[in-house]
Amino acid sequence: MSIEREIKLALPPDQADAADRFFAGLAGEPGRDVPLDNIYFDTASLALTHAKIALRLRKTPDGWLQTLKAAGTAEGGMHSRHEWETAVAGEALEFDALAAVCDDPPALAALRAAATELGERFRTRFTRRLWRFEFDGARIEAAIDRGEVTATVDGQTRRDAISEIELELLQGDERALHALAGKLSAAVAGLAPENVNKAQRGYRLCAK
């Protein structure tokens, strides 16, 4: 198990270039673009979200990953939650692999109870521009995500645009993450804390 600690900021689309320049200046190099396709699973009755967990299958340039995320906190754009991730062979979940790494009994019990009824609920597709650098003694990964969330409901596709920044603490003191967010907000106009993650946005599309 790992604990993901990151700050999410809503990014006005017309400020994406300014954010790009800010991170390139800190890292001393252009960002690396990574296309990411994500499929989120739940039962028709949304058993997983009611149990406050999320199950995702992600296609990356290096292969497929499955991720289980448990309940966490989000305040002022700062997100903290437990997650378990394993590689999988292809576009299919592998429950035994998740069970082997998940050390949260309630989350594992909810996953097992829902396993036979899981289906795709929504997808996210976006390009992540990545940088990794040192800031105030901490190792940080910065990302600009731009794309969309889609959900098919009653044969109709619903969409919600993604334009956000994620600052993830890889190593070091969490205070460095907040200091970086402050410096970024001073340099890029219109940034705002984002307390709603991509999975929550997908569930909202399903519910409308």
CSV table of C-alpha atoms in Angstrom, one decimal:
chain,number,residue,atom,x,y,z
A,1,MET,CA,0.0,0.0,0.0
A,2,SER,CA,1.1,3.6,-0.7
A,3,ILE,CA,-0.5,6.8,0.4
A,4,GLU,CA,-0.9,9.2,-2.5
A,5,ARG,CA,-0.4,12.9,-1.5
A,6,GLU,CA,-1.1,15.5,-4.1
A,7,ILE,CA,-2.5,18.9,-4.7
A,8,LYS,CA,-5.0,19.3,-7.5
A,9,LEU,CA,-5.7,22.7,-9.1
A,10,ALA,CA,-8.3,23.6,-11.7
A,11,LEU,CA,-6.5,25.1,-14.7
A,12,PRO,CA,-8.2,27.7,-16.9
A,13,PRO,CA,-7.6,26.3,-20.5
A,14,ASP,CA,-6.2,29.6,-21.6
A,15,GLN,CA,-3.5,29.4,-18.9
A,16,ALA,CA,-2.1,26.1,-20.0
A,17,ASP,CA,0.9,27.6,-21.8
A,18,ALA,CA,1.8,29.7,-18.7
A,19,ALA,CA,1.7,26.6,-16.5
A,20,ASP,CA,3.9,24.8,-19.0
A,21,ARG,CA,6.5,27.5,-19.0
A,22,PHE,CA,6.5,27.6,-15.2
A,23,PHE,CA,7.2,23.9,-14.8
A,24,ALA,CA,9.7,23.8,-17.7
A,25,GLY,CA,11.6,26.6,-15.9
A,26,LEU,CA,11.8,24.7,-12.6
A,27,ALA,CA,12.7,21.4,-14.2
A,28,GLY,CA,15.1,22.9,-16.8
A,29,GLU,CA,13.5,20.9,-19.6
A,30,PRO,CA,10.2,20.5,-21.6
A,31,GLY,CA,7.6,18.2,-20.1
A,32,ARG,CA,7.1,14.7,-21.3
A,33,ASP,CA,3.6,13.9,-22.8
A,34,VAL,CA,2.0,10.7,-21.7
A,35,PRO,CA,-1.4,9.6,-23.2
A,36,LEU,CA,-3.6,7.9,-20.6
A,37,ASP,CA,-6.8,6.0,-21.2
A,38,ASN,CA,-8.7,5.0,-18.1
A,39,ILE,CA,-11.7,2.7,-17.5
A,40,TYR,CA,-13.6,2.9,-14.2
A,41,PHE,CA,-15.6,0.0,-13.0
A,42,ASP,CA,-18.5,-0.4,-10.6
A,43,THR,CA,-21.8,-2.3,-10.2
A,44,ALA,CA,-25.0,-1.0,-11.6
A,45,SER,CA,-26.0,0.0,-8.0
A,46,LEU,CA,-22.6,1.7,-7.5
A,47,ALA,CA,-21.5,-0.7,-4.7
A,48,LEU,CA,-17.9,0.4,-4.9
A,49,THR,CA,-18.5,4.1,-4.7
A,50,HIS,CA,-20.9,3.5,-1.8
A,51,ALA,CA,-18.0,1.7,-0.1
A,52,LYS,CA,-15.9,4.8,-0.9
A,53,ILE,CA,-13.4,2.9,-3.1
A,54,ALA,CA,-12.6,3.3,-6.8
A,55,LEU,CA,-11.4,0.7,-9.3
A,56,ARG,CA,-9.6,1.7,-12.4
A,57,LEU,CA,-7.9,0.1,-15.4
A,58,ARG,CA,-5.3,2.3,-17.1
A,59,LYS,CA,-3.6,2.0,-20.5
A,60,THR,CA,-0.2,3.7,-20.5
A,61,PRO,CA,2.5,3.6,-23.2
A,62,ASP,CA,4.2,0.9,-21.2
A,63,GLY,CA,1.2,-1.4,-20.7
A,64,TRP,CA,-1.9,-1.8,-18.5
A,65,LEU,CA,-2.2,-1.1,-14.8
A,66,GLN,CA,-5.1,-1.7,-12.4
A,67,THR,CA,-5.6,0.5,-9.4
A,68,LEU,CA,-7.8,0.3,-6.3
A,69,LYS,CA,-8.2,3.5,-4.3
A,70,ALA,CA,-9.7,3.7,-0.9
A,71,ALA,CA,-11.5,6.5,0.9
A,72,GLY,CA,-9.3,9.6,1.5
A,73,THR,CA,-9.5,13.3,2.2
A,74,ALA,CA,-9.6,16.4,0.0
A,75,GLU,CA,-9.3,19.9,1.4
A,76,GLY,CA,-8.1,23.0,-0.3
A,77,GLY,CA,-7.1,20.9,-3.3
A,78,MET,CA,-4.9,18.6,-1.2
A,79,HIS,CA,-5.8,15.0,-1.7
A,80,SER,CA,-4.6,12.1,0.4
A,81,ARG,CA,-5.7,8.5,0.0
A,82,HIS,CA,-4.5,4.9,0.1
A,83,GLU,CA,-4.0,3.1,-3.2
A,84,TRP,CA,-2.9,-0.3,-4.5
A,85,GLU,CA,-1.6,-0.8,-8.0
A,86,THR,CA,-0.5,-3.8,-10.1
A,87,ALA,CA,0.4,-4.4,-13.7
A,88,VAL,CA,-2.0,-6.6,-15.7
A,89,ALA,CA,-1.6,-8.4,-19.0
A,90,GLY,CA,-4.2,-6.5,-21.0
A,91,GLU,CA,-7.6,-4.8,-20.9
A,92,ALA,CA,-9.0,-7.0,-18.1
A,93,LEU,CA,-9.0,-6.8,-14.3
A,94,GLU,CA,-7.0,-9.4,-12.3
A,95,PHE,CA,-8.6,-9.7,-8.9
A,96,ASP,CA,-6.1,-12.1,-7.4
A,97,ALA,CA,-3.3,-9.7,-8.1
A,98,LEU,CA,-5.2,-6.9,-6.3
A,99,ALA,CA,-6.1,-9.2,-3.4
A,100,ALA,CA,-2.4,-10.0,-3.0
A,101,VAL,CA,-1.4,-6.4,-2.5
A,102,CYS,CA,-4.4,-4.8,-0.8
A,103,ASP,CA,-4.0,-4.7,3.0
A,104,ASP,CA,-7.3,-3.0,3.8
A,105,PRO,CA,-9.8,-5.7,4.8
A,106,PRO,CA,-13.0,-3.5,4.3
A,107,ALA,CA,-11.8,-2.4,0.8
A,108,LEU,CA,-10.9,-5.9,-0.2
A,109,ALA,CA,-14.2,-7.3,1.1
A,110,ALA,CA,-16.2,-4.7,-0.9
A,111,LEU,CA,-14.2,-5.5,-4.0
A,112,ARG,CA,-14.8,-9.2,-3.6
A,113,ALA,CA,-18.5,-8.8,-3.0
A,114,ALA,CA,-18.9,-6.7,-6.1
A,115,ALA,CA,-16.6,-8.7,-8.4
A,116,THR,CA,-19.2,-10.7,-10.4
A,117,GLU,CA,-21.3,-7.6,-11.1
A,118,LEU,CA,-18.7,-5.1,-12.1
A,119,GLY,CA,-19.0,-3.3,-15.4
A,120,GLU,CA,-17.6,-0.2,-17.1
A,121,ARG,CA,-19.2,3.0,-15.8
A,122,PHE,CA,-17.2,5.7,-17.4
A,123,ARG,CA,-13.8,6.6,-19.0
A,124,THR,CA,-11.3,9.3,-18.8
A,125,ARG,CA,-8.9,10.1,-21.7
A,126,PHE,CA,-6.3,12.8,-21.4
A,127,THR,CA,-2.7,13.7,-22.1
A,128,ARG,CA,-0.5,14.2,-19.1
A,129,ARG,CA,2.5,16.5,-19.5
A,130,LEU,CA,5.0,15.5,-16.8
A,131,TRP,CA,7.9,17.0,-15.0
A,132,ARG,CA,9.9,15.7,-12.0
A,133,PHE,CA,12.2,18.0,-10.0
A,134,GLU,CA,13.5,19.0,-6.6
A,135,PHE,CA,11.8,21.8,-4.8
A,136,ASP,CA,12.6,23.0,-1.2
A,137,GLY,CA,14.3,19.7,-0.6
A,138,ALA,CA,11.4,17.5,-1.8
A,139,ARG,CA,11.0,15.4,-4.8
A,140,ILE,CA,7.9,16.4,-6.7
A,141,GLU,CA,6.1,15.3,-9.8
A,142,ALA,CA,4.1,18.0,-11.6
A,143,ALA,CA,1.5,17.2,-14.3
A,144,ILE,CA,-0.8,19.1,-16.6
A,145,ASP,CA,-3.8,17.0,-17.5
A,146,ARG,CA,-6.0,17.9,-20.5
A,147,GLY,CA,-8.7,15.8,-22.0
A,148,GLU,CA,-12.2,14.6,-21.0
A,149,VAL,CA,-14.4,12.3,-18.9
A,150,THR,CA,-17.1,10.4,-20.8
A,151,ALA,CA,-20.0,8.3,-19.7
A,152,THR,CA,-22.6,6.5,-21.8
A,153,VAL,CA,-26.1,6.7,-20.2
A,154,ASP,CA,-29.2,5.4,-22.0
A,155,GLY,CA,-27.3,5.3,-25.2
A,156,GLN,CA,-26.1,8.9,-25.0
A,157,THR,CA,-22.5,10.0,-24.4
A,158,ARG,CA,-22.0,12.6,-21.7
A,159,ARG,CA,-18.8,14.6,-21.5
A,160,ASP,CA,-16.9,16.8,-19.1
A,161,ALA,CA,-13.6,18.5,-20.0
A,162,ILE,CA,-10.5,17.9,-18.0
A,163,SER,CA,-8.0,20.8,-17.5
A,164,GLU,CA,-6.1,20.5,-14.2
A,165,ILE,CA,-2.7,20.5,-12.6
A,166,GLU,CA,-1.5,17.8,-10.2
A,167,LEU,CA,1.4,18.3,-7.8
A,168,GLU,CA,2.4,14.9,-6.2
A,169,LEU,CA,4.8,14.5,-3.4
A,170,LEU,CA,7.2,11.7,-4.2
A,171,GLN,CA,9.6,12.2,-1.4
A,172,GLY,CA,10.1,14.8,1.3
A,173,ASP,CA,8.2,17.2,3.5
A,174,GLU,CA,4.6,18.0,2.5
A,175,ARG,CA,5.2,21.7,3.2
A,176,ALA,CA,7.2,21.9,0.0
A,177,LEU,CA,4.2,20.8,-1.9
A,178,HIS,CA,2.1,23.7,-0.5
A,179,ALA,CA,5.0,26.1,-1.1
A,180,LEU,CA,5.2,25.1,-4.7
A,181,ALA,CA,1.4,25.5,-5.1
A,182,GLY,CA,1.7,29.0,-3.7
A,183,LYS,CA,4.5,29.9,-6.1
A,184,LEU,CA,2.6,28.4,-9.0
A,185,SER,CA,-0.6,30.3,-8.2
A,186,ALA,CA,1.3,33.5,-8.1
A,187,ALA,CA,2.7,32.8,-11.6
A,188,VAL,CA,-0.5,31.4,-13.3
A,189,ALA,CA,-3.7,33.4,-13.2
A,190,GLY,CA,-7.0,31.8,-12.3
A,191,LEU,CA,-5.8,28.6,-10.6
A,192,ALA,CA,-8.2,27.3,-8.0
A,193,PRO,CA,-8.2,24.3,-5.6
A,194,GLU,CA,-9.9,21.3,-7.1
A,195,ASN,CA,-11.4,19.0,-4.4
A,196,VAL,CA,-13.3,16.8,-6.9
A,197,ASN,CA,-11.2,14.1,-8.5
A,198,LYS,CA,-11.7,12.6,-12.0
A,199,ALA,CA,-13.5,9.5,-10.6
A,200,GLN,CA,-16.0,11.7,-8.8
A,201,ARG,CA,-16.6,13.7,-11.9
A,202,GLY,CA,-17.3,10.5,-13.8
A,203,TYR,CA,-19.8,9.4,-11.3
A,204,ARG,CA,-21.5,12.7,-11.5
A,205,LEU,CA,-21.9,12.3,-15.2
A,206,CYS,CA,-23.5,8.9,-14.7
A,207,ALA,CA,-26.0,10.4,-12.2
A,208,LYS,CA,-27.3,13.3,-14.2
